[in-house]
XYZ file of C-alpha atoms in Angstrom:
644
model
C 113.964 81.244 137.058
C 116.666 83.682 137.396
C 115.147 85.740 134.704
C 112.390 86.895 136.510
C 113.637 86.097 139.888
C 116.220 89.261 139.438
C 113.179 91.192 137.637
C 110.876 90.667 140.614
C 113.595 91.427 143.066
C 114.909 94.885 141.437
C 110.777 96.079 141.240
C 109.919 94.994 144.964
C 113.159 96.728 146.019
C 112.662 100.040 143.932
C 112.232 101.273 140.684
C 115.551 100.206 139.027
C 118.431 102.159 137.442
C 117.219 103.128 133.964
C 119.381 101.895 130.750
C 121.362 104.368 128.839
C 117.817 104.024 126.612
C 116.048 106.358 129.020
C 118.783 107.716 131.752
C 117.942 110.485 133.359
C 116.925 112.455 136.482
C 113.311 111.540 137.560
C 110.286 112.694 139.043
C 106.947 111.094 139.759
C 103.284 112.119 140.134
C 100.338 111.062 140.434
C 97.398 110.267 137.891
C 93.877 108.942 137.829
C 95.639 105.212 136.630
C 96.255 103.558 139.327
C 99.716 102.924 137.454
C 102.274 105.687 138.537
C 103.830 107.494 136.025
C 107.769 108.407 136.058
C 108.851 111.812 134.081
C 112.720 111.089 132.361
C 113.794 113.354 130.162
C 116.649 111.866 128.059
C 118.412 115.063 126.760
C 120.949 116.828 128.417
C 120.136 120.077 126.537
C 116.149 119.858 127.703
C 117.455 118.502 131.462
C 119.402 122.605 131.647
C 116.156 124.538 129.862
C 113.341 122.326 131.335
C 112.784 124.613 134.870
C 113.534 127.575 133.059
C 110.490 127.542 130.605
C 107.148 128.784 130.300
C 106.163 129.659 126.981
C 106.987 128.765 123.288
C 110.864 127.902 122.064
C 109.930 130.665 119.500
C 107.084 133.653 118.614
C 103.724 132.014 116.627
C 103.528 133.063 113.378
C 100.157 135.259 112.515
C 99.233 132.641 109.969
C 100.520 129.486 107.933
C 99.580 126.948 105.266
C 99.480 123.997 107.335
C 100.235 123.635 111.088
C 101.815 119.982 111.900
C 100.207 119.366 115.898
C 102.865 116.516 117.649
C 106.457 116.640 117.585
C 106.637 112.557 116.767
C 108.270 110.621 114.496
C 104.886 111.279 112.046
C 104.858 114.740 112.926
C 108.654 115.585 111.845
C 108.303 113.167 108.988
C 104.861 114.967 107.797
C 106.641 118.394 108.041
C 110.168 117.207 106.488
C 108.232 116.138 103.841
C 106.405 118.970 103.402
C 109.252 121.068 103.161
C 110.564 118.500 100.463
C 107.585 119.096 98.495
C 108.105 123.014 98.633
C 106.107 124.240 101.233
C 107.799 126.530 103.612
C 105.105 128.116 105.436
C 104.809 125.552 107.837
C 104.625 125.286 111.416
C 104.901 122.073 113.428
C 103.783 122.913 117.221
C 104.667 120.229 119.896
C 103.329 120.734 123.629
C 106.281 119.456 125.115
C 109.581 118.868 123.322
C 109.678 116.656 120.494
C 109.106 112.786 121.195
C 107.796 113.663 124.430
C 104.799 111.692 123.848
C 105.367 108.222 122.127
C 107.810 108.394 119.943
C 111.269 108.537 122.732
C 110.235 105.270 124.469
C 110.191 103.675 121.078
C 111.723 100.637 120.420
C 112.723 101.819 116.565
C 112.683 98.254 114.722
C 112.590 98.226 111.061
C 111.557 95.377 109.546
C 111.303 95.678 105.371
C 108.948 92.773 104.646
C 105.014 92.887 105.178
C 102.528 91.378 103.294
C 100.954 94.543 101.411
C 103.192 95.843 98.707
C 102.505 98.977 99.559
C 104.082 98.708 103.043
C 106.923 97.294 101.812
C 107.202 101.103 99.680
C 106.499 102.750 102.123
C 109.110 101.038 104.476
C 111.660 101.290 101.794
C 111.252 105.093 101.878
C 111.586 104.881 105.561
C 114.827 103.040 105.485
C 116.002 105.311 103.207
C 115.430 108.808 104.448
C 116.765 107.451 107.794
C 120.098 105.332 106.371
C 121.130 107.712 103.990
C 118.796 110.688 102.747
C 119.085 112.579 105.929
C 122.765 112.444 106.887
C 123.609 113.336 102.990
C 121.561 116.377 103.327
C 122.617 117.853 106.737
C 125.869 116.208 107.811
C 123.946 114.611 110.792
C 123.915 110.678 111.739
C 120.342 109.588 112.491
C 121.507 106.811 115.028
C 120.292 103.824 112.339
C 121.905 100.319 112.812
C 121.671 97.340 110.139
C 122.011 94.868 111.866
C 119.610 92.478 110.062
C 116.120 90.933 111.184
C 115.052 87.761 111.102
C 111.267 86.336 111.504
C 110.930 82.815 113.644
C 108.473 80.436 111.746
C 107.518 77.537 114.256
C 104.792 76.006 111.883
C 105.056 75.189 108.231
C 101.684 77.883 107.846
C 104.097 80.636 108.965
C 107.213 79.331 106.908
C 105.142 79.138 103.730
C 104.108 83.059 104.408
C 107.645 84.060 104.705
C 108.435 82.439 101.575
C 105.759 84.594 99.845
C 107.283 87.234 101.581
C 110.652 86.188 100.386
C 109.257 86.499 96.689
C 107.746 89.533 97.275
C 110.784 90.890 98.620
C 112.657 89.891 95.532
C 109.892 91.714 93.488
C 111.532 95.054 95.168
C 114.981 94.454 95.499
C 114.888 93.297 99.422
C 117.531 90.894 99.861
C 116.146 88.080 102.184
C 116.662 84.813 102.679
C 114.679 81.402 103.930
C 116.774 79.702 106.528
C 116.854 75.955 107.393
C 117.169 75.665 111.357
C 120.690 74.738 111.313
C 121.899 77.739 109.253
C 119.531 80.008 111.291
C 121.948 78.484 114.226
C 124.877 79.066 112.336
C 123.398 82.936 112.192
C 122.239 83.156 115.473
C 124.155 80.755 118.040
C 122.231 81.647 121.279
C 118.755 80.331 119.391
C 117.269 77.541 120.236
C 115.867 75.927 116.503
C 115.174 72.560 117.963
C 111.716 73.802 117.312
C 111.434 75.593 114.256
C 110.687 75.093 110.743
C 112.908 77.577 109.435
C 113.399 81.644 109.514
C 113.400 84.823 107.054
C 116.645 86.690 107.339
C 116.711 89.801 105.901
C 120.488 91.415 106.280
C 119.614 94.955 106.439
C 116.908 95.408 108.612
C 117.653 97.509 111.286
C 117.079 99.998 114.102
C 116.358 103.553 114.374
C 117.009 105.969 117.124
C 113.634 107.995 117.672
C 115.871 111.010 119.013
C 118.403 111.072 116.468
C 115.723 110.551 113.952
C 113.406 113.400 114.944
C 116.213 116.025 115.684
C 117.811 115.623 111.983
C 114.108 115.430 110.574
C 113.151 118.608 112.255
C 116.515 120.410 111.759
C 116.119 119.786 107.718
C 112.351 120.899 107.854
C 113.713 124.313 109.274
C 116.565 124.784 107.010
C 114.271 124.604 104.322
C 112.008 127.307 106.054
C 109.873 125.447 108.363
C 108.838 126.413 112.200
C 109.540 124.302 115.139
C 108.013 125.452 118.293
C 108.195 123.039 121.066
C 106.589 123.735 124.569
C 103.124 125.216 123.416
C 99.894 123.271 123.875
C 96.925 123.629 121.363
C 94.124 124.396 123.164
C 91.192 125.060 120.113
C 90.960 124.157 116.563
C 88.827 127.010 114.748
C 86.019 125.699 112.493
C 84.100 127.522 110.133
C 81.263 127.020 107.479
C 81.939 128.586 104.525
C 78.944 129.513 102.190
C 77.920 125.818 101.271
C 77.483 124.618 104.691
C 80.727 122.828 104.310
C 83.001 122.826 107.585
C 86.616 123.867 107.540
C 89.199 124.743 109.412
C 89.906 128.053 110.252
C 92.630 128.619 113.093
C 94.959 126.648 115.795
C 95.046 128.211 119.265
C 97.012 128.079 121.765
C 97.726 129.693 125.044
C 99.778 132.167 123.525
C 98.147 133.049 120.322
C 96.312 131.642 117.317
C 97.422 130.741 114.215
C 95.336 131.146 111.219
C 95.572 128.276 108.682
C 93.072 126.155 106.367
C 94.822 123.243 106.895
C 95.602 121.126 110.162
C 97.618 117.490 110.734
C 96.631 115.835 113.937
C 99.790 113.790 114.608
C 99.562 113.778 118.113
C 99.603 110.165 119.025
C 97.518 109.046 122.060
C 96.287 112.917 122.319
C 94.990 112.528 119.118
C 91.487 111.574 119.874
C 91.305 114.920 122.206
C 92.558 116.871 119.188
C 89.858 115.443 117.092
C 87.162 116.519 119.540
C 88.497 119.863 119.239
C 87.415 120.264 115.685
C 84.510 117.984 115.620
C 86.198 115.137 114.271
C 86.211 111.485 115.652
C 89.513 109.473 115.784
C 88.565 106.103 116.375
C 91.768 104.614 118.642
C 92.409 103.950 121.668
C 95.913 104.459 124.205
C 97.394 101.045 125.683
C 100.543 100.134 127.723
C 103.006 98.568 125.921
C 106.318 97.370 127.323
C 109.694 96.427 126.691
C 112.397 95.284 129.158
C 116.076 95.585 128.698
C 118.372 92.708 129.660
C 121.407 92.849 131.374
C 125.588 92.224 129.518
C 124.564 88.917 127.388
C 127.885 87.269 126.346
C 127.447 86.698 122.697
C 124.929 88.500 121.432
C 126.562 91.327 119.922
C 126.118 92.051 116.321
C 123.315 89.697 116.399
C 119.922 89.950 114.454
C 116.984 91.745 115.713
C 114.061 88.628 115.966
C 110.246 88.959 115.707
C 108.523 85.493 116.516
C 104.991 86.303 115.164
C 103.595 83.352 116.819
C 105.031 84.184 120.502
C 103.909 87.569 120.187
C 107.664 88.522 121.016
C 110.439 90.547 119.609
C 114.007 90.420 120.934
C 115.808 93.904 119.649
C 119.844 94.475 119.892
C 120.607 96.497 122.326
C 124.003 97.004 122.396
C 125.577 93.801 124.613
C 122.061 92.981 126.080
C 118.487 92.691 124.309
C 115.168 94.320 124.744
C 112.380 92.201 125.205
C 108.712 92.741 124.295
C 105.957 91.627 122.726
C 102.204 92.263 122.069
C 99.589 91.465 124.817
C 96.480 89.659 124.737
C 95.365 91.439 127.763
C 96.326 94.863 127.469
C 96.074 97.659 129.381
C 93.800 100.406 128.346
C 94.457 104.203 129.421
C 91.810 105.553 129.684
C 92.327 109.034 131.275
C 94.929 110.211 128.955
C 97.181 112.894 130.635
C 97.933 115.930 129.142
C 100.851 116.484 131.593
C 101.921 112.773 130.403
C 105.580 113.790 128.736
C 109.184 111.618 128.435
C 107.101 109.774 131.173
C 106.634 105.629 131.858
C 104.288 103.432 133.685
C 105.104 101.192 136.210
C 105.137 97.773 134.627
C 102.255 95.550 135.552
C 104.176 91.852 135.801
C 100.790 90.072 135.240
C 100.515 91.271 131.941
C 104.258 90.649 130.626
C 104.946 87.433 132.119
C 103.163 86.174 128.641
C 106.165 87.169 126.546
C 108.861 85.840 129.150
C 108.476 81.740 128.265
C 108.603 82.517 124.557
C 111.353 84.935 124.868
C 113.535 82.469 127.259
C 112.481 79.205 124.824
C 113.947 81.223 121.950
C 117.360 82.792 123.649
C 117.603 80.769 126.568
C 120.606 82.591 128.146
C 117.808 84.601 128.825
C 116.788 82.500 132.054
C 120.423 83.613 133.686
C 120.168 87.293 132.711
C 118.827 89.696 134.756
C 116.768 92.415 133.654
C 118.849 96.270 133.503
C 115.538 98.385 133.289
C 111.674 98.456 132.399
C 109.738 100.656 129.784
C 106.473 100.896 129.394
C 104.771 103.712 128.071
C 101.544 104.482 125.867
C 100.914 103.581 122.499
C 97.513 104.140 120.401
C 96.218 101.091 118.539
C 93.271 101.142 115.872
C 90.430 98.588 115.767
C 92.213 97.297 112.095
C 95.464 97.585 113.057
C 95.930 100.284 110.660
C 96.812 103.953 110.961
C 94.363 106.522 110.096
C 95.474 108.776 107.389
C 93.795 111.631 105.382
C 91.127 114.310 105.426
C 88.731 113.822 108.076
C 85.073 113.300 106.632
C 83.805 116.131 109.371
C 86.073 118.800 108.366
C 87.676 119.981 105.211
C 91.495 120.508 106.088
C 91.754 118.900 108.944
C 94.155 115.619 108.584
C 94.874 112.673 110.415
C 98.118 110.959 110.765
C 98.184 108.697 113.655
C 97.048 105.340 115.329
C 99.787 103.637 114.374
C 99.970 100.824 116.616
C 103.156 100.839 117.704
C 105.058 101.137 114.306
C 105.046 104.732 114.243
C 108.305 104.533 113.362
C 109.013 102.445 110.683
C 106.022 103.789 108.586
C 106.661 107.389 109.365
C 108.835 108.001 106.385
C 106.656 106.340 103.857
C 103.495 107.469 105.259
C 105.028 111.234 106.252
C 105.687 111.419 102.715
C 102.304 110.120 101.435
C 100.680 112.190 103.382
C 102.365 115.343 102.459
C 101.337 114.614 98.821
C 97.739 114.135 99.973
C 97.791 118.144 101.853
C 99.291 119.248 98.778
C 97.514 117.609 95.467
C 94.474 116.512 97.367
C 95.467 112.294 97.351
C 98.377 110.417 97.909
C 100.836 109.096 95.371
C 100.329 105.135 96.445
C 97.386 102.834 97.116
C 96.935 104.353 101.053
C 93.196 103.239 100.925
C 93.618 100.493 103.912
C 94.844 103.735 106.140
C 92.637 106.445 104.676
C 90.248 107.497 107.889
C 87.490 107.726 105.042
C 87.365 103.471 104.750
C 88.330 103.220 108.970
C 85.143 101.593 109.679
C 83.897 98.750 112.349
C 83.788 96.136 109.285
C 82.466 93.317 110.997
C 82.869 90.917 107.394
C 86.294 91.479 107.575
C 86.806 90.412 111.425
C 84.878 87.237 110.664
C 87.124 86.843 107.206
C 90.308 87.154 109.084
C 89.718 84.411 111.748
C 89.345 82.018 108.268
C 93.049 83.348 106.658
C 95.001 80.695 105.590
C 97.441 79.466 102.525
C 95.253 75.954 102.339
C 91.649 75.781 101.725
C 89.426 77.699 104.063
C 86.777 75.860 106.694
C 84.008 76.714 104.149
C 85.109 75.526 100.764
C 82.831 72.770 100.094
C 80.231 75.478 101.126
C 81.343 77.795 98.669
C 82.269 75.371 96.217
C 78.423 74.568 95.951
C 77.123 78.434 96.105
C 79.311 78.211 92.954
C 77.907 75.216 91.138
C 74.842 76.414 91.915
C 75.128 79.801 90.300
C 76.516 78.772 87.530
C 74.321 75.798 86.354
C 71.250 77.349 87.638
C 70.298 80.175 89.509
C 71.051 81.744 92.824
C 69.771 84.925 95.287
C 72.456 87.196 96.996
C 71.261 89.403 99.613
C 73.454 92.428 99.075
C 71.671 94.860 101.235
C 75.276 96.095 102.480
C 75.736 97.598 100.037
C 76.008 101.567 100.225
C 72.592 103.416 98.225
C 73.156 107.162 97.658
C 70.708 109.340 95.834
C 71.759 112.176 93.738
C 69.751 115.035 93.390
C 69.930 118.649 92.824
C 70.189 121.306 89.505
C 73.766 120.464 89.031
C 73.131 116.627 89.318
C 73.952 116.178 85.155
C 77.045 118.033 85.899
C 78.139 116.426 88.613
C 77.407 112.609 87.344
C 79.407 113.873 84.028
C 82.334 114.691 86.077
C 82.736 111.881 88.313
C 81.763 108.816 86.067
C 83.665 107.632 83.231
C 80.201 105.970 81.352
C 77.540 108.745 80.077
C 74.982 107.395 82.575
C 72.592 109.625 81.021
C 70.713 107.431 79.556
C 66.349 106.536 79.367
C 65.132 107.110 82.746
C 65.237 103.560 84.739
C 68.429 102.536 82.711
C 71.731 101.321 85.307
C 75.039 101.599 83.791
C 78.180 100.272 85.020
C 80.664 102.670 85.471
C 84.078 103.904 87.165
C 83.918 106.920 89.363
C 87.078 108.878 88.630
C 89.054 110.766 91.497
C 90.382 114.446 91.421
C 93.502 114.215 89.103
C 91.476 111.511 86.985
C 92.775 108.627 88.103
C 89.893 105.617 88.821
C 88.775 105.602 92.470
C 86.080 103.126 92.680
C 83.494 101.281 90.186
C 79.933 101.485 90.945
C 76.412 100.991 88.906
C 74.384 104.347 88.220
C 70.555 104.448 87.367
C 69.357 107.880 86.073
C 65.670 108.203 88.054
C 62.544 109.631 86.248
C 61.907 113.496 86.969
C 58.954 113.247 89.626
C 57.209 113.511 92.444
C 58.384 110.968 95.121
C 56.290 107.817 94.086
C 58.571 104.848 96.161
C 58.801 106.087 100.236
C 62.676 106.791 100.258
C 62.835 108.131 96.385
C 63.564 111.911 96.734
C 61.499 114.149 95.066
C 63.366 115.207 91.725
C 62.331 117.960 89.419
C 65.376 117.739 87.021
C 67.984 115.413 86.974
C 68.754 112.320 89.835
C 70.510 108.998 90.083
C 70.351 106.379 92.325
C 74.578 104.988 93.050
C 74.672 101.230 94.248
C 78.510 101.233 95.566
C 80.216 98.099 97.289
C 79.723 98.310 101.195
C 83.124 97.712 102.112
C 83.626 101.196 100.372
C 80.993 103.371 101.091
C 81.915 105.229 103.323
C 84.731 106.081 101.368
C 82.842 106.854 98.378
C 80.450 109.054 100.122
C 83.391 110.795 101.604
C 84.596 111.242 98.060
C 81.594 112.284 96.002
C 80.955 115.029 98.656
C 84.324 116.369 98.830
C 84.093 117.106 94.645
C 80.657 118.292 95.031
C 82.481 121.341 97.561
C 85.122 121.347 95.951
C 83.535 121.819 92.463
C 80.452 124.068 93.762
C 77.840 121.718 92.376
C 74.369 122.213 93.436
C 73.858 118.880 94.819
C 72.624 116.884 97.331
C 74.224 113.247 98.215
C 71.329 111.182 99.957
C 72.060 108.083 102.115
C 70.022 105.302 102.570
C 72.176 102.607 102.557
C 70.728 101.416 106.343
C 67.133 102.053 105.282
C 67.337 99.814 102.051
C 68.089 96.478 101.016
C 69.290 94.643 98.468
C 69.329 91.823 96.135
C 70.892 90.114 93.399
C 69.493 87.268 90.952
C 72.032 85.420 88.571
C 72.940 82.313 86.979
C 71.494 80.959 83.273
C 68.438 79.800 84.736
C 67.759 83.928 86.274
C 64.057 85.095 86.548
C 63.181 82.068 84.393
C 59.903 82.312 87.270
C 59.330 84.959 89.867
C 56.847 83.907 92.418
C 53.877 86.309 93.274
C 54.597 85.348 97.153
C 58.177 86.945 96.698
C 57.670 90.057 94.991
C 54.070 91.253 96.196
C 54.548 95.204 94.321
C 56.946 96.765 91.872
C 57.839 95.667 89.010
C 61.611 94.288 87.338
C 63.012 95.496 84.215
C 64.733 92.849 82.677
C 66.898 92.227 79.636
C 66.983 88.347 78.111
C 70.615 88.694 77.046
C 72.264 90.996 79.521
C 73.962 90.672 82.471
C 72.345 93.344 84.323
C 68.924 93.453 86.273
C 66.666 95.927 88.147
C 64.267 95.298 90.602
C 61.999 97.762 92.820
C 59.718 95.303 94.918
C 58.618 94.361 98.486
C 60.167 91.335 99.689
C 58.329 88.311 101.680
C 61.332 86.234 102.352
C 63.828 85.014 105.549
C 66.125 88.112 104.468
C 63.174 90.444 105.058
C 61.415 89.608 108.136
C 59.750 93.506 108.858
C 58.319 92.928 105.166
C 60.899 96.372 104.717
C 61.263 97.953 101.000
C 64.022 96.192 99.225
C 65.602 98.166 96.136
C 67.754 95.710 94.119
C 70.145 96.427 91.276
C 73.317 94.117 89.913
C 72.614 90.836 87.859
């Protein structure tokens, strides 16, 4: 087809002229990819200083309260933010100029519906800092375009989500509307809807420019006393361990000094895992190509929609009198060797790989097929294992923040998300629900990788299957093996004082009793629920009981937060001086759960073979200490069960 007939022939002939997107004087070099790498600087300004620098736009300061690392669109939202908050001794340092990384290749959609509430706030706060906020407080346009969105739904599964999203929508003021496929022609006259069900329009989604974005951000940071210093690598990231033996950080250096500072925000994109390693911490992402092409003159397509087909994997974006085309692979490209001399630089595109997105882009627009293609860009993007960003204070290291992975919608999140995470450096959490991003839950949950394959609006593959488990616990009795769930011993001189200031029940009740309780979060709000059993003062009698001589609890917290609870609990035991210590043993225990009216009516000898359960006749909950000779215990391993 002409389409890709014009694309193949402009490649094999040379690396074609590059769109007003990304025009510029070029150079090349080489990497360890086997992909070369092109280096376009898009500035004017940067194209007359580049040659002419080597060292900082501006001196470092001695010290500062918190040093932004990556001039992004994260990194100038984090600091903007800051600022907004009142902090002014702030530095944001950027190794190369700002966007250099990820952020300038950017396609810049905004789209305001998603299914969590909380991403529709936070890309309501986007939209508004870059539509409106920004230009009323310094005089500067960002670049942003409404020029509306619409989302393809080629099954009835997909329309009925964007109905809910529709509703949802409504529930925050976004106006959208459900399309039939001959008003979504009427809309769009260059689709094709012979094959669709219907489409969301939304009217003012839009597009951002990541240049004009990040130059206003970082221009209002500074007038409200921020530092911007471009063209000075981090090198180190100063730890220390303060009396407690907690970590934290200490000090950013660079080649050409070191800033002291107790607080750090790694918002460095793809570098962000090396960052990490610099203090310790792990940042669980990983850097992949990801492309766009842009078309050439389309006649018609002005003023149209932006379009994300969810089911193609494709997104066509206004660009002007053409489109941009791209999509999300199935067989991406991993880089693996990440560059540190990698700035306002591309890939070549590998064909193979985005010839997936062509058929679905071309049955959609099919103009397409005539149009030949103006210029490629493909450049790096970190993705997470979730598909979630990773956001807060790293579990390592006190002080040191994360605020990337973003997975390609850097972007539209970076308002919302620059703002929540400001709040978090400042008062310790964020303002809204950011548990799905906080680094604290980021975990390889395989549950929820199985659960997601099973989604759906209709009844899931195992309903009859659950429909039974049901029945059967609630007309008799039934055994849950709950062994993933997270076991923590608390132990220490300060345990009473620590269990009274974290949980909203008085747990301190008769040794052996379990009381359900909330565990409350720094400025008292509720962070999790939990059950707490005060232990017996003693010797260690059971082979993973700590020794206690005062007071100790054993915590029985839901798996799926854990990790974030442990995070937690340790965090107010610094941050409180308690003389503690948090035990884990959640992958040395099991656990297991016995309900239903019909409960512990008989325990065979063959299941538990020691121990003993403490039981209550009319209650709800149970404890049970035993070995286990069952299927779920096959090494005949110490199983520790509380819940009923």
């Amino acid at each position: 087809m002409a389409f890709l007939g014009k694309a193949a022939q402009r490649v094999m002939a040379c690396r074609q002229t590059l769109s007003p997107l990304c025009r510029a004087t070029t150079r090349c070099y080489s990497s360890q990819s086997t992909h070369t790498t092109e280096k376009s600087v898009p500035y004017e300004k940067i194209l007359k200083q580049e040659d002419g620098l080597s060292g900082p736009t501006k001196p470092l300061p001695k010290s500062a309260d918190v040093v932004v690392i990556g001039g992004g669109s994260l990194g100038c939202q984090t600091l903007y933010h800051l600022c907004k908050l009142g902090m002014t001794n702030v530095v944001l340092l950027e190794r190369d100029r700002l966007t250099a990384g990820t952020t300038w290749h950017t396609a810049g959609l905004l789209w305001q519906l998603r299914p969590s509430d909380t991403e529709v706030e936070l890309l309501a706060h986007t939209r508004n800092v870059i539509s409106s906020e920004l230009e009323e407080e310094t005089g500067l346009e960002t670049g942003w375009i409404q020029n509306g969105g619409l989302f393809i739904a080629s099954n009835k599964q997909r329309l009925d989500e964007y109905k809910r999203l529709m509703s949802l929508g409504k529930a925050y003021g976004i106006e959208s509307y459900v399309l039939s496929p001959a008003e979504t022609k009427d809309l769009y006259p260059l689709m094709n809807v012979k094959d669709l069900y219907g489409t969301l329009y939304v009217p003012k989604d839009g597009t951002m420019d990541p240049a004009g974005t990040c130059t206003t951000l970082s221009r209002a940071a500074t007038a409200r006393g921020a530092t911007v210093i471009e063209n000075c690598p981090v090198t180190g990231i100063q730890v220390k361990v303060d009396d407690l033996g907690v970590k934290r950080v200490k000090a950013v250096e660079t080649a050409h000094g070191t800033i002291q500072t107790p607080c750090v925000v790694n918002c460095a994109g793809v570098w962000a895992t090396k960052l990490g390693e610099m203090a310790g911490v792990n940042v669980p992402l990983i850097a992949m190509h990801h492309a766009y092409v842009v078309t050439e003159r389309i006649e018609g397509i002005q003023n149209m929609p932006n379009v994300r087909d969810h089911d193609a994997s494709v997104y066509l974006r206004l660009q002007g009198d053409a489109l941009s085309v791209g999509g999300y692979e199935q067989n991406p490209i991993f880089w693996n060797d990440v560059s540190d001399k990698f700035a306002f630089s591309l890939f070549d595109l590998d064909w193979d790989v985005f010839m997936q997105h062509i058929d679905g882009a071309v049955n959609r627009v099919p103009a397409l097929e005539q149009t030949g293609i103006k210029s490629t860009v493909c450049g790096p993007e970190s993705f997470t294992a979730d598909h979630k960003p990773l956001m807060g204070e790293a579990p390592e290291v006190r002080g040191f923040f994360l605020g990337c992975g973003f997975n390609s919608a850097g972007m539209m999140l970076g308002g919302g998300c620059g703002k929540e995470l400001a709040h978090w450096i400042i008062h310790g959490r964020p303002e809204k629900d950011m548990y799905g991003y906080d680094i604290r839950y980021n975990t390889d949950y395989k549950y929820s990788e199985i659960l997601g394959k099973e989604y759906t609006f209709d009844f899931p593959p195992h309903h009859d299957v659950i429909r039974d488990e049901c029945l059967s616990c609630r007309n008799a009795v039934a055994v849950f093996d709950m062994s993933y769930f997270g076991k923590f011993y608390l132990t220490g001189p300060d345990a009473k004082k620590a269990a009274d200031w974290l949980f909203t029940a008085d747990v301190n009740k008769a040794p052996g009793s379990t009381v359900y309780t909330c565990m409350l979060n720094k400025r008292g709000g509720v962070e999790s629920d939990l059950t707490v059993s005060r232990l017996e003062p003693s010797p260690a009698h059971l082979p993973l009981t700590p020794e206690s001589n005062g007071e100790a609890y054993y915590l029985a917290i839901g798996g799926g937060v854990a990790q974030h609870n442990w995070s937690h609990i340790q965090a107010v035991l610094q941050d409180q001086g308690f003389r503690c210590t948090l035990i884990d043993h959640t992958e040395d225990m099991g656990m297991i759960s016995i309900q239903g009216p019909k409960r512990l009516a008989q325990v065979s000898p063959d299941f538990v073979r020691s121990g003993e359960f403490t039981l209550e006749r009319m209650g709800v909950t149970y404890k049970a200490t035993a070995h286990l000779k069952s299927p779920f215990d096959p090494e005949n391993k110490r199983v520790k069960g509380i819940y009923g």
